């Protein structure tokens, strides 16, 4: 058998330790409306823990990742929004069937912080017509990400905060305790619909404060006390 074209190399994200290690990426799952304050600012009903139903899930291609912080301003939009998010790296294949939340933690290899960049104007137009979000969410360079930190080094997520500064100004900050669906709960929910595999990343949703980025903006995203990274929106 001969490939008719060159097989693309997997996208890899650097890992803090062991030194020089990388995480080859398979897929990127993303969670929408996973902080009540952000759901509210987007005009959606606040997910009530008692009646929350199931989370909004969507995907980005693995090659949307940006490892060096250099983000080209995307075509086709005049409203590029930032969403700072916890990123979970899956280190082994889930067993067949629906994953018990109590067993989900064993799949987590590492954590990072990333931006779910969004063409908000295109996403809003798609939402209004009941159409898919792909052009608003799954575009090239739409997922800048930090290095990944092994879960054992990151420690417990409880009490930790996510934050995003743009040109030195605090734009977003939220406590991971305020997630509507926790990491084990989200892995359980994904497993109802997809077979989670080693190499998958999960972007866990953003707190309030989403806003526009402009060419030339510099940003710093942090999972406070664990990892942060800085980058820049390149000129058009
Ligand atoms: Mn998001």
PDB file of C-alpha atoms and ligand atoms in Angstrom:
ATOM      1  CA  UNK A   1       0.000   0.000   0.000  1.00  0.00           C
ATOM      2  CA  UNK A   2       1.199   3.440  -0.888  1.00  0.00           C
ATOM      3  CA  UNK A   3      -0.176   6.725   0.394  1.00  0.00           C
ATOM      4  CA  UNK A   4      -1.244   8.867  -2.547  1.00  0.00           C
ATOM      5  CA  UNK A   5      -0.244  11.987  -0.640  1.00  0.00           C
ATOM      6  CA  UNK A   6       2.181  12.600   2.208  1.00  0.00           C
ATOM      7  CA  UNK A   7       0.495  11.730   5.521  1.00  0.00           C
ATOM      8  CA  UNK A   8       0.377  14.842   7.724  1.00  0.00           C
ATOM      9  CA  UNK A   9       2.525  14.711  10.850  1.00  0.00           C
ATOM     10  CA  UNK A  10       0.467  14.745  14.054  1.00  0.00           C
ATOM     11  CA  UNK A  11       0.123  18.089  15.792  1.00  0.00           C
ATOM     12  CA  UNK A  12       2.160  18.000  19.000  1.00  0.00           C
ATOM     13  CA  UNK A  13       1.909  20.095  22.156  1.00  0.00           C
ATOM     14  CA  UNK A  14       5.008  20.453  24.355  1.00  0.00           C
ATOM     15  CA  UNK A  15       4.803  18.910  27.836  1.00  0.00           C
ATOM     16  CA  UNK A  16       6.590  20.450  30.844  1.00  0.00           C
ATOM     17  CA  UNK A  17       8.047  17.180  32.028  1.00  0.00           C
ATOM     18  CA  UNK A  18       9.791  14.977  31.283  1.00  0.00           C
ATOM     19  CA  UNK A  19      11.913  17.552  29.450  1.00  0.00           C
ATOM     20  CA  UNK A  20      11.509  17.426  25.703  1.00  0.00           C
ATOM     21  CA  UNK A  21       8.319  15.343  25.821  1.00  0.00           C
ATOM     22  CA  UNK A  22       5.373  16.148  23.585  1.00  0.00           C
ATOM     23  CA  UNK A  23       1.695  15.211  23.443  1.00  0.00           C
ATOM     24  CA  UNK A  24       0.529  14.134  19.971  1.00  0.00           C
ATOM     25  CA  UNK A  25      -3.018  15.380  19.474  1.00  0.00           C
ATOM     26  CA  UNK A  26      -5.878  13.328  18.084  1.00  0.00           C
ATOM     27  CA  UNK A  27      -9.016  15.501  18.435  1.00  0.00           C
ATOM     28  CA  UNK A  28     -10.185  18.601  20.277  1.00  0.00           C
ATOM     29  CA  UNK A  29     -13.524  18.537  22.067  1.00  0.00           C
ATOM     30  CA  UNK A  30     -14.911  21.838  23.363  1.00  0.00           C
ATOM     31  CA  UNK A  31     -17.605  22.587  25.932  1.00  0.00           C
ATOM     32  CA  UNK A  32     -19.943  25.559  25.583  1.00  0.00           C
ATOM     33  CA  UNK A  33     -21.704  27.403  28.434  1.00  0.00           C
ATOM     34  CA  UNK A  34     -19.838  25.709  31.261  1.00  0.00           C
ATOM     35  CA  UNK A  35     -19.737  28.780  33.508  1.00  0.00           C
ATOM     36  CA  UNK A  36     -23.116  30.241  34.486  1.00  0.00           C
ATOM     37  CA  UNK A  37     -21.821  33.840  34.310  1.00  0.00           C
ATOM     38  CA  UNK A  38     -20.694  33.353  30.691  1.00  0.00           C
ATOM     39  CA  UNK A  39     -23.933  31.607  29.695  1.00  0.00           C
ATOM     40  CA  UNK A  40     -25.760  34.634  31.099  1.00  0.00           C
ATOM     41  CA  UNK A  41     -23.631  37.160  29.191  1.00  0.00           C
ATOM     42  CA  UNK A  42     -24.362  35.240  25.960  1.00  0.00           C
ATOM     43  CA  UNK A  43     -28.098  35.523  26.600  1.00  0.00           C
ATOM     44  CA  UNK A  44     -28.546  31.814  27.344  1.00  0.00           C
ATOM     45  CA  UNK A  45     -30.443  30.437  30.296  1.00  0.00           C
ATOM     46  CA  UNK A  46     -28.215  29.849  33.325  1.00  0.00           C
ATOM     47  CA  UNK A  47     -27.521  26.104  33.549  1.00  0.00           C
ATOM     48  CA  UNK A  48     -29.130  25.062  36.822  1.00  0.00           C
ATOM     49  CA  UNK A  49     -27.329  22.083  38.405  1.00  0.00           C
ATOM     50  CA  UNK A  50     -30.697  20.464  39.132  1.00  0.00           C
ATOM     51  CA  UNK A  51     -32.041  20.802  35.588  1.00  0.00           C
ATOM     52  CA  UNK A  52     -28.892  21.301  33.557  1.00  0.00           C
ATOM     53  CA  UNK A  53     -29.499  18.482  31.062  1.00  0.00           C
ATOM     54  CA  UNK A  54     -26.450  17.886  28.890  1.00  0.00           C
ATOM     55  CA  UNK A  55     -23.617  20.265  27.991  1.00  0.00           C
ATOM     56  CA  UNK A  56     -23.111  21.888  24.591  1.00  0.00           C
ATOM     57  CA  UNK A  57     -20.243  20.072  22.837  1.00  0.00           C
ATOM     58  CA  UNK A  58     -18.426  20.972  19.624  1.00  0.00           C
ATOM     59  CA  UNK A  59     -15.087  20.152  18.041  1.00  0.00           C
ATOM     60  CA  UNK A  60     -12.078  21.872  16.545  1.00  0.00           C
ATOM     61  CA  UNK A  61      -9.539  20.154  14.299  1.00  0.00           C
ATOM     62  CA  UNK A  62      -6.218  19.287  15.939  1.00  0.00           C
ATOM     63  CA  UNK A  63      -4.382  21.554  13.513  1.00  0.00           C
ATOM     64  CA  UNK A  64      -6.219  24.592  14.939  1.00  0.00           C
ATOM     65  CA  UNK A  65      -3.661  24.500  17.784  1.00  0.00           C
ATOM     66  CA  UNK A  66      -1.017  27.231  18.032  1.00  0.00           C
ATOM     67  CA  UNK A  67       2.009  26.424  20.211  1.00  0.00           C
ATOM     68  CA  UNK A  68       4.075  29.596  19.799  1.00  0.00           C
ATOM     69  CA  UNK A  69       1.436  32.224  20.663  1.00  0.00           C
ATOM     70  CA  UNK A  70       1.578  33.847  17.203  1.00  0.00           C
ATOM     71  CA  UNK A  71      -2.066  34.060  16.059  1.00  0.00           C
ATOM     72  CA  UNK A  72      -2.881  35.435  12.593  1.00  0.00           C
ATOM     73  CA  UNK A  73      -6.040  37.595  12.620  1.00  0.00           C
ATOM     74  CA  UNK A  74      -8.521  35.274  10.840  1.00  0.00           C
ATOM     75  CA  UNK A  75     -10.229  36.049   7.567  1.00  0.00           C
ATOM     76  CA  UNK A  76     -13.977  36.517   7.309  1.00  0.00           C
ATOM     77  CA  UNK A  77     -14.623  38.218  10.649  1.00  0.00           C
ATOM     78  CA  UNK A  78     -14.566  41.623  12.277  1.00  0.00           C
ATOM     79  CA  UNK A  79     -15.309  40.239  15.751  1.00  0.00           C
ATOM     80  CA  UNK A  80     -12.588  37.844  16.939  1.00  0.00           C
ATOM     81  CA  UNK A  81     -13.369  36.968  20.562  1.00  0.00           C
ATOM     82  CA  UNK A  82     -11.174  35.444  23.260  1.00  0.00           C
ATOM     83  CA  UNK A  83     -12.380  32.650  25.565  1.00  0.00           C
ATOM     84  CA  UNK A  84      -9.797  31.504  28.116  1.00  0.00           C
ATOM     85  CA  UNK A  85     -10.274  27.849  29.069  1.00  0.00           C
ATOM     86  CA  UNK A  86      -8.839  24.985  31.086  1.00  0.00           C
ATOM     87  CA  UNK A  87      -7.524  22.290  28.737  1.00  0.00           C
ATOM     88  CA  UNK A  88      -7.539  18.614  29.719  1.00  0.00           C
ATOM     89  CA  UNK A  89      -5.234  16.143  27.940  1.00  0.00           C
ATOM     90  CA  UNK A  90      -6.457  12.541  27.747  1.00  0.00           C
ATOM     91  CA  UNK A  91      -3.624  10.057  28.248  1.00  0.00           C
ATOM     92  CA  UNK A  92      -5.306   6.748  27.555  1.00  0.00           C
ATOM     93  CA  UNK A  93      -8.271   5.288  25.703  1.00  0.00           C
ATOM     94  CA  UNK A  94     -11.518   5.166  27.652  1.00  0.00           C
ATOM     95  CA  UNK A  95     -12.983   1.709  28.231  1.00  0.00           C
ATOM     96  CA  UNK A  96     -15.921   0.761  26.018  1.00  0.00           C
ATOM     97  CA  UNK A  97     -19.236   2.280  26.946  1.00  0.00           C
ATOM     98  CA  UNK A  98     -20.255   5.224  29.049  1.00  0.00           C
ATOM     99  CA  UNK A  99     -17.535   6.359  31.426  1.00  0.00           C
ATOM    100  CA  UNK A 100     -18.296   6.476  35.131  1.00  0.00           C
ATOM    101  CA  UNK A 101     -17.341   9.949  36.421  1.00  0.00           C
ATOM    102  CA  UNK A 102     -15.513   8.221  39.304  1.00  0.00           C
ATOM    103  CA  UNK A 103     -13.263   6.473  36.756  1.00  0.00           C
ATOM    104  CA  UNK A 104     -12.705   9.525  34.535  1.00  0.00           C
ATOM    105  CA  UNK A 105      -9.820  11.007  36.493  1.00  0.00           C
ATOM    106  CA  UNK A 106      -7.624   8.045  35.587  1.00  0.00           C
ATOM    107  CA  UNK A 107      -7.753   9.094  31.903  1.00  0.00           C
ATOM    108  CA  UNK A 108      -6.361  12.581  32.561  1.00  0.00           C
ATOM    109  CA  UNK A 109      -2.671  12.893  31.745  1.00  0.00           C
ATOM    110  CA  UNK A 110      -2.128  16.631  31.961  1.00  0.00           C
ATOM    111  CA  UNK A 111      -3.645  20.105  32.105  1.00  0.00           C
ATOM    112  CA  UNK A 112      -3.005  23.308  30.229  1.00  0.00           C
ATOM    113  CA  UNK A 113      -4.636  26.622  29.439  1.00  0.00           C
ATOM    114  CA  UNK A 114      -5.826  27.672  26.016  1.00  0.00           C
ATOM    115  CA  UNK A 115      -7.960  30.128  24.107  1.00  0.00           C
ATOM    116  CA  UNK A 116     -11.102  29.023  22.274  1.00  0.00           C
ATOM    117  CA  UNK A 117     -10.885  31.815  19.699  1.00  0.00           C
ATOM    118  CA  UNK A 118     -14.249  32.553  18.135  1.00  0.00           C
ATOM    119  CA  UNK A 119     -15.474  34.469  15.097  1.00  0.00           C
ATOM    120  CA  UNK A 120     -18.362  35.786  17.219  1.00  0.00           C
ATOM    121  CA  UNK A 121     -20.131  37.458  14.288  1.00  0.00           C
ATOM    122  CA  UNK A 122     -20.214  34.210  12.305  1.00  0.00           C
ATOM    123  CA  UNK A 123     -21.190  32.153  15.361  1.00  0.00           C
ATOM    124  CA  UNK A 124     -24.048  34.567  16.160  1.00  0.00           C
ATOM    125  CA  UNK A 125     -25.325  34.397  12.568  1.00  0.00           C
ATOM    126  CA  UNK A 126     -25.202  30.595  12.652  1.00  0.00           C
ATOM    127  CA  UNK A 127     -26.992  30.475  16.018  1.00  0.00           C
ATOM    128  CA  UNK A 128     -29.742  32.778  14.704  1.00  0.00           C
ATOM    129  CA  UNK A 129     -30.403  30.409  11.814  1.00  0.00           C
ATOM    130  CA  UNK A 130     -29.963  27.180  13.779  1.00  0.00           C
ATOM    131  CA  UNK A 131     -26.891  26.335  11.678  1.00  0.00           C
ATOM    132  CA  UNK A 132     -23.612  24.655  12.756  1.00  0.00           C
ATOM    133  CA  UNK A 133     -20.880  26.691  14.458  1.00  0.00           C
ATOM    134  CA  UNK A 134     -17.884  25.387  12.505  1.00  0.00           C
ATOM    135  CA  UNK A 135     -16.955  28.591  10.670  1.00  0.00           C
ATOM    136  CA  UNK A 136     -17.235  30.496  13.947  1.00  0.00           C
ATOM    137  CA  UNK A 137     -15.261  28.046  16.050  1.00  0.00           C
ATOM    138  CA  UNK A 138     -13.211  25.488  14.127  1.00  0.00           C
ATOM    139  CA  UNK A 139     -11.017  27.713  11.964  1.00  0.00           C
ATOM    140  CA  UNK A 140      -7.243  27.635  11.494  1.00  0.00           C
ATOM    141  CA  UNK A 141      -5.209  29.013  14.430  1.00  0.00           C
ATOM    142  CA  UNK A 142      -8.338  29.141  16.642  1.00  0.00           C
ATOM    143  CA  UNK A 143      -6.762  27.275  19.570  1.00  0.00           C
ATOM    144  CA  UNK A 144      -3.563  28.793  20.997  1.00  0.00           C
ATOM    145  CA  UNK A 145      -2.412  26.662  23.926  1.00  0.00           C
ATOM    146  CA  UNK A 146       0.188  26.541  26.694  1.00  0.00           C
ATOM    147  CA  UNK A 147       2.540  23.689  27.368  1.00  0.00           C
ATOM    148  CA  UNK A 148       0.838  20.810  29.175  1.00  0.00           C
ATOM    149  CA  UNK A 149       1.581  20.125  32.849  1.00  0.00           C
ATOM    150  CA  UNK A 150       1.313  16.532  34.126  1.00  0.00           C
ATOM    151  CA  UNK A 151      -1.733  16.154  36.366  1.00  0.00           C
ATOM    152  CA  UNK A 152       0.413  15.063  39.307  1.00  0.00           C
ATOM    153  CA  UNK A 153       2.440  18.273  39.110  1.00  0.00           C
ATOM    154  CA  UNK A 154      -0.622  20.485  38.596  1.00  0.00           C
ATOM    155  CA  UNK A 155      -2.295  19.082  41.714  1.00  0.00           C
ATOM    156  CA  UNK A 156      -5.927  19.652  42.647  1.00  0.00           C
ATOM    157  CA  UNK A 157      -7.958  22.051  40.484  1.00  0.00           C
ATOM    158  CA  UNK A 158     -10.218  23.122  43.336  1.00  0.00           C
ATOM    159  CA  UNK A 159      -9.532  26.712  44.337  1.00  0.00           C
ATOM    160  CA  UNK A 160      -7.618  27.474  41.160  1.00  0.00           C
ATOM    161  CA  UNK A 161      -8.512  30.277  38.773  1.00  0.00           C
ATOM    162  CA  UNK A 162      -8.303  30.852  35.048  1.00  0.00           C
ATOM    163  CA  UNK A 163      -7.427  34.329  33.859  1.00  0.00           C
ATOM    164  CA  UNK A 164      -6.742  36.290  30.698  1.00  0.00           C
ATOM    165  CA  UNK A 165      -5.004  39.639  30.358  1.00  0.00           C
ATOM    166  CA  UNK A 166      -4.991  41.595  27.091  1.00  0.00           C
ATOM    167  CA  UNK A 167      -2.418  44.404  26.782  1.00  0.00           C
ATOM    168  CA  UNK A 168      -1.989  44.154  30.555  1.00  0.00           C
ATOM    169  CA  UNK A 169      -5.702  44.584  31.333  1.00  0.00           C
ATOM    170  CA  UNK A 170      -7.591  41.791  33.125  1.00  0.00           C
ATOM    171  CA  UNK A 171     -10.386  40.667  30.777  1.00  0.00           C
ATOM    172  CA  UNK A 172     -11.490  37.316  32.213  1.00  0.00           C
ATOM    173  CA  UNK A 173     -11.070  35.558  35.531  1.00  0.00           C
ATOM    174  CA  UNK A 174     -13.032  32.614  36.887  1.00  0.00           C
ATOM    175  CA  UNK A 175     -12.691  29.933  39.537  1.00  0.00           C
ATOM    176  CA  UNK A 176     -12.699  26.322  38.383  1.00  0.00           C
ATOM    177  CA  UNK A 177     -15.024  25.593  41.319  1.00  0.00           C
ATOM    178  CA  UNK A 178     -17.669  27.504  39.336  1.00  0.00           C
ATOM    179  CA  UNK A 179     -17.690  25.080  36.395  1.00  0.00           C
ATOM    180  CA  UNK A 180     -21.249  23.857  35.742  1.00  0.00           C
ATOM    181  CA  UNK A 181     -19.848  20.439  34.745  1.00  0.00           C
ATOM    182  CA  UNK A 182     -16.573  19.356  36.397  1.00  0.00           C
ATOM    183  CA  UNK A 183     -13.795  17.587  34.470  1.00  0.00           C
ATOM    184  CA  UNK A 184     -14.998  14.054  35.423  1.00  0.00           C
ATOM    185  CA  UNK A 185     -18.589  15.038  34.587  1.00  0.00           C
ATOM    186  CA  UNK A 186     -17.577  16.382  31.176  1.00  0.00           C
ATOM    187  CA  UNK A 187     -15.560  13.249  30.354  1.00  0.00           C
ATOM    188  CA  UNK A 188     -18.634  11.211  31.327  1.00  0.00           C
ATOM    189  CA  UNK A 189     -20.842  13.384  29.091  1.00  0.00           C
ATOM    190  CA  UNK A 190     -18.445  13.171  26.112  1.00  0.00           C
ATOM    191  CA  UNK A 191     -18.285   9.379  26.511  1.00  0.00           C
ATOM    192  CA  UNK A 192     -22.047   9.140  25.961  1.00  0.00           C
ATOM    193  CA  UNK A 193     -21.448  10.343  22.385  1.00  0.00           C
ATOM    194  CA  UNK A 194     -17.793   9.699  21.461  1.00  0.00           C
ATOM    195  CA  UNK A 195     -15.137   7.122  22.366  1.00  0.00           C
ATOM    196  CA  UNK A 196     -12.504   9.193  24.184  1.00  0.00           C
ATOM    197  CA  UNK A 197      -9.005   8.281  23.033  1.00  0.00           C
ATOM    198  CA  UNK A 198      -5.436   8.946  24.114  1.00  0.00           C
ATOM    199  CA  UNK A 199      -4.411  12.179  22.410  1.00  0.00           C
ATOM    200  CA  UNK A 200      -7.763  13.927  22.767  1.00  0.00           C
ATOM    201  CA  UNK A 201      -7.868  17.406  24.283  1.00  0.00           C
ATOM    202  CA  UNK A 202     -10.894  18.932  25.992  1.00  0.00           C
ATOM    203  CA  UNK A 203     -11.400  22.716  26.189  1.00  0.00           C
ATOM    204  CA  UNK A 204     -13.598  23.078  29.256  1.00  0.00           C
ATOM    205  CA  UNK A 205     -15.486  26.315  28.599  1.00  0.00           C
ATOM    206  CA  UNK A 206     -14.942  29.942  29.502  1.00  0.00           C
ATOM    207  CA  UNK A 207     -15.910  32.290  32.344  1.00  0.00           C
ATOM    208  CA  UNK A 208     -17.531  35.691  31.723  1.00  0.00           C
ATOM    209  CA  UNK A 209     -15.697  38.581  30.118  1.00  0.00           C
ATOM    210  CA  UNK A 210     -15.358  37.419  26.522  1.00  0.00           C
ATOM    211  CA  UNK A 211     -14.534  40.361  24.255  1.00  0.00           C
ATOM    212  CA  UNK A 212     -12.861  41.320  21.002  1.00  0.00           C
ATOM    213  CA  UNK A 213      -9.190  41.019  20.131  1.00  0.00           C
ATOM    214  CA  UNK A 214      -7.552  43.390  17.632  1.00  0.00           C
ATOM    215  CA  UNK A 215      -4.459  42.965  15.471  1.00  0.00           C
ATOM    216  CA  UNK A 216      -1.429  43.825  17.589  1.00  0.00           C
ATOM    217  CA  UNK A 217      -3.026  42.826  20.896  1.00  0.00           C
ATOM    218  CA  UNK A 218      -0.819  40.923  23.316  1.00  0.00           C
ATOM    219  CA  UNK A 219      -2.369  38.425  25.687  1.00  0.00           C
ATOM    220  CA  UNK A 220      -1.395  36.310  28.671  1.00  0.00           C
ATOM    221  CA  UNK A 221      -3.582  33.356  29.619  1.00  0.00           C
ATOM    222  CA  UNK A 222      -3.087  31.575  32.943  1.00  0.00           C
ATOM    223  CA  UNK A 223      -4.203  28.577  34.896  1.00  0.00           C
ATOM    224  CA  UNK A 224      -3.050  30.427  37.978  1.00  0.00           C
ATOM    225  CA  UNK A 225      -0.313  28.726  39.970  1.00  0.00           C
ATOM    226  CA  UNK A 226       0.134  26.022  37.328  1.00  0.00           C
ATOM    227  CA  UNK A 227       0.950  27.370  33.864  1.00  0.00           C
ATOM    228  CA  UNK A 228       0.624  30.480  31.737  1.00  0.00           C
ATOM    229  CA  UNK A 229       1.528  31.542  28.230  1.00  0.00           C
ATOM    230  CA  UNK A 230       1.649  34.751  26.259  1.00  0.00           C
ATOM    231  CA  UNK A 231       0.980  35.515  22.633  1.00  0.00           C
ATOM    232  CA  UNK A 232       0.078  38.139  20.086  1.00  0.00           C
ATOM    233  CA  UNK A 233      -2.580  38.732  17.443  1.00  0.00           C
ATOM    234  CA  UNK A 234      -0.624  39.349  14.249  1.00  0.00           C
ATOM    235  CA  UNK A 235      -1.411  42.202  11.872  1.00  0.00           C
ATOM    236  CA  UNK A 236      -3.916  41.438   9.124  1.00  0.00           C
TER     237      UNK A 236
HETATM  238 MN1  LIG B   1     -15.440  28.202  24.556  1.00  0.00          MN
END
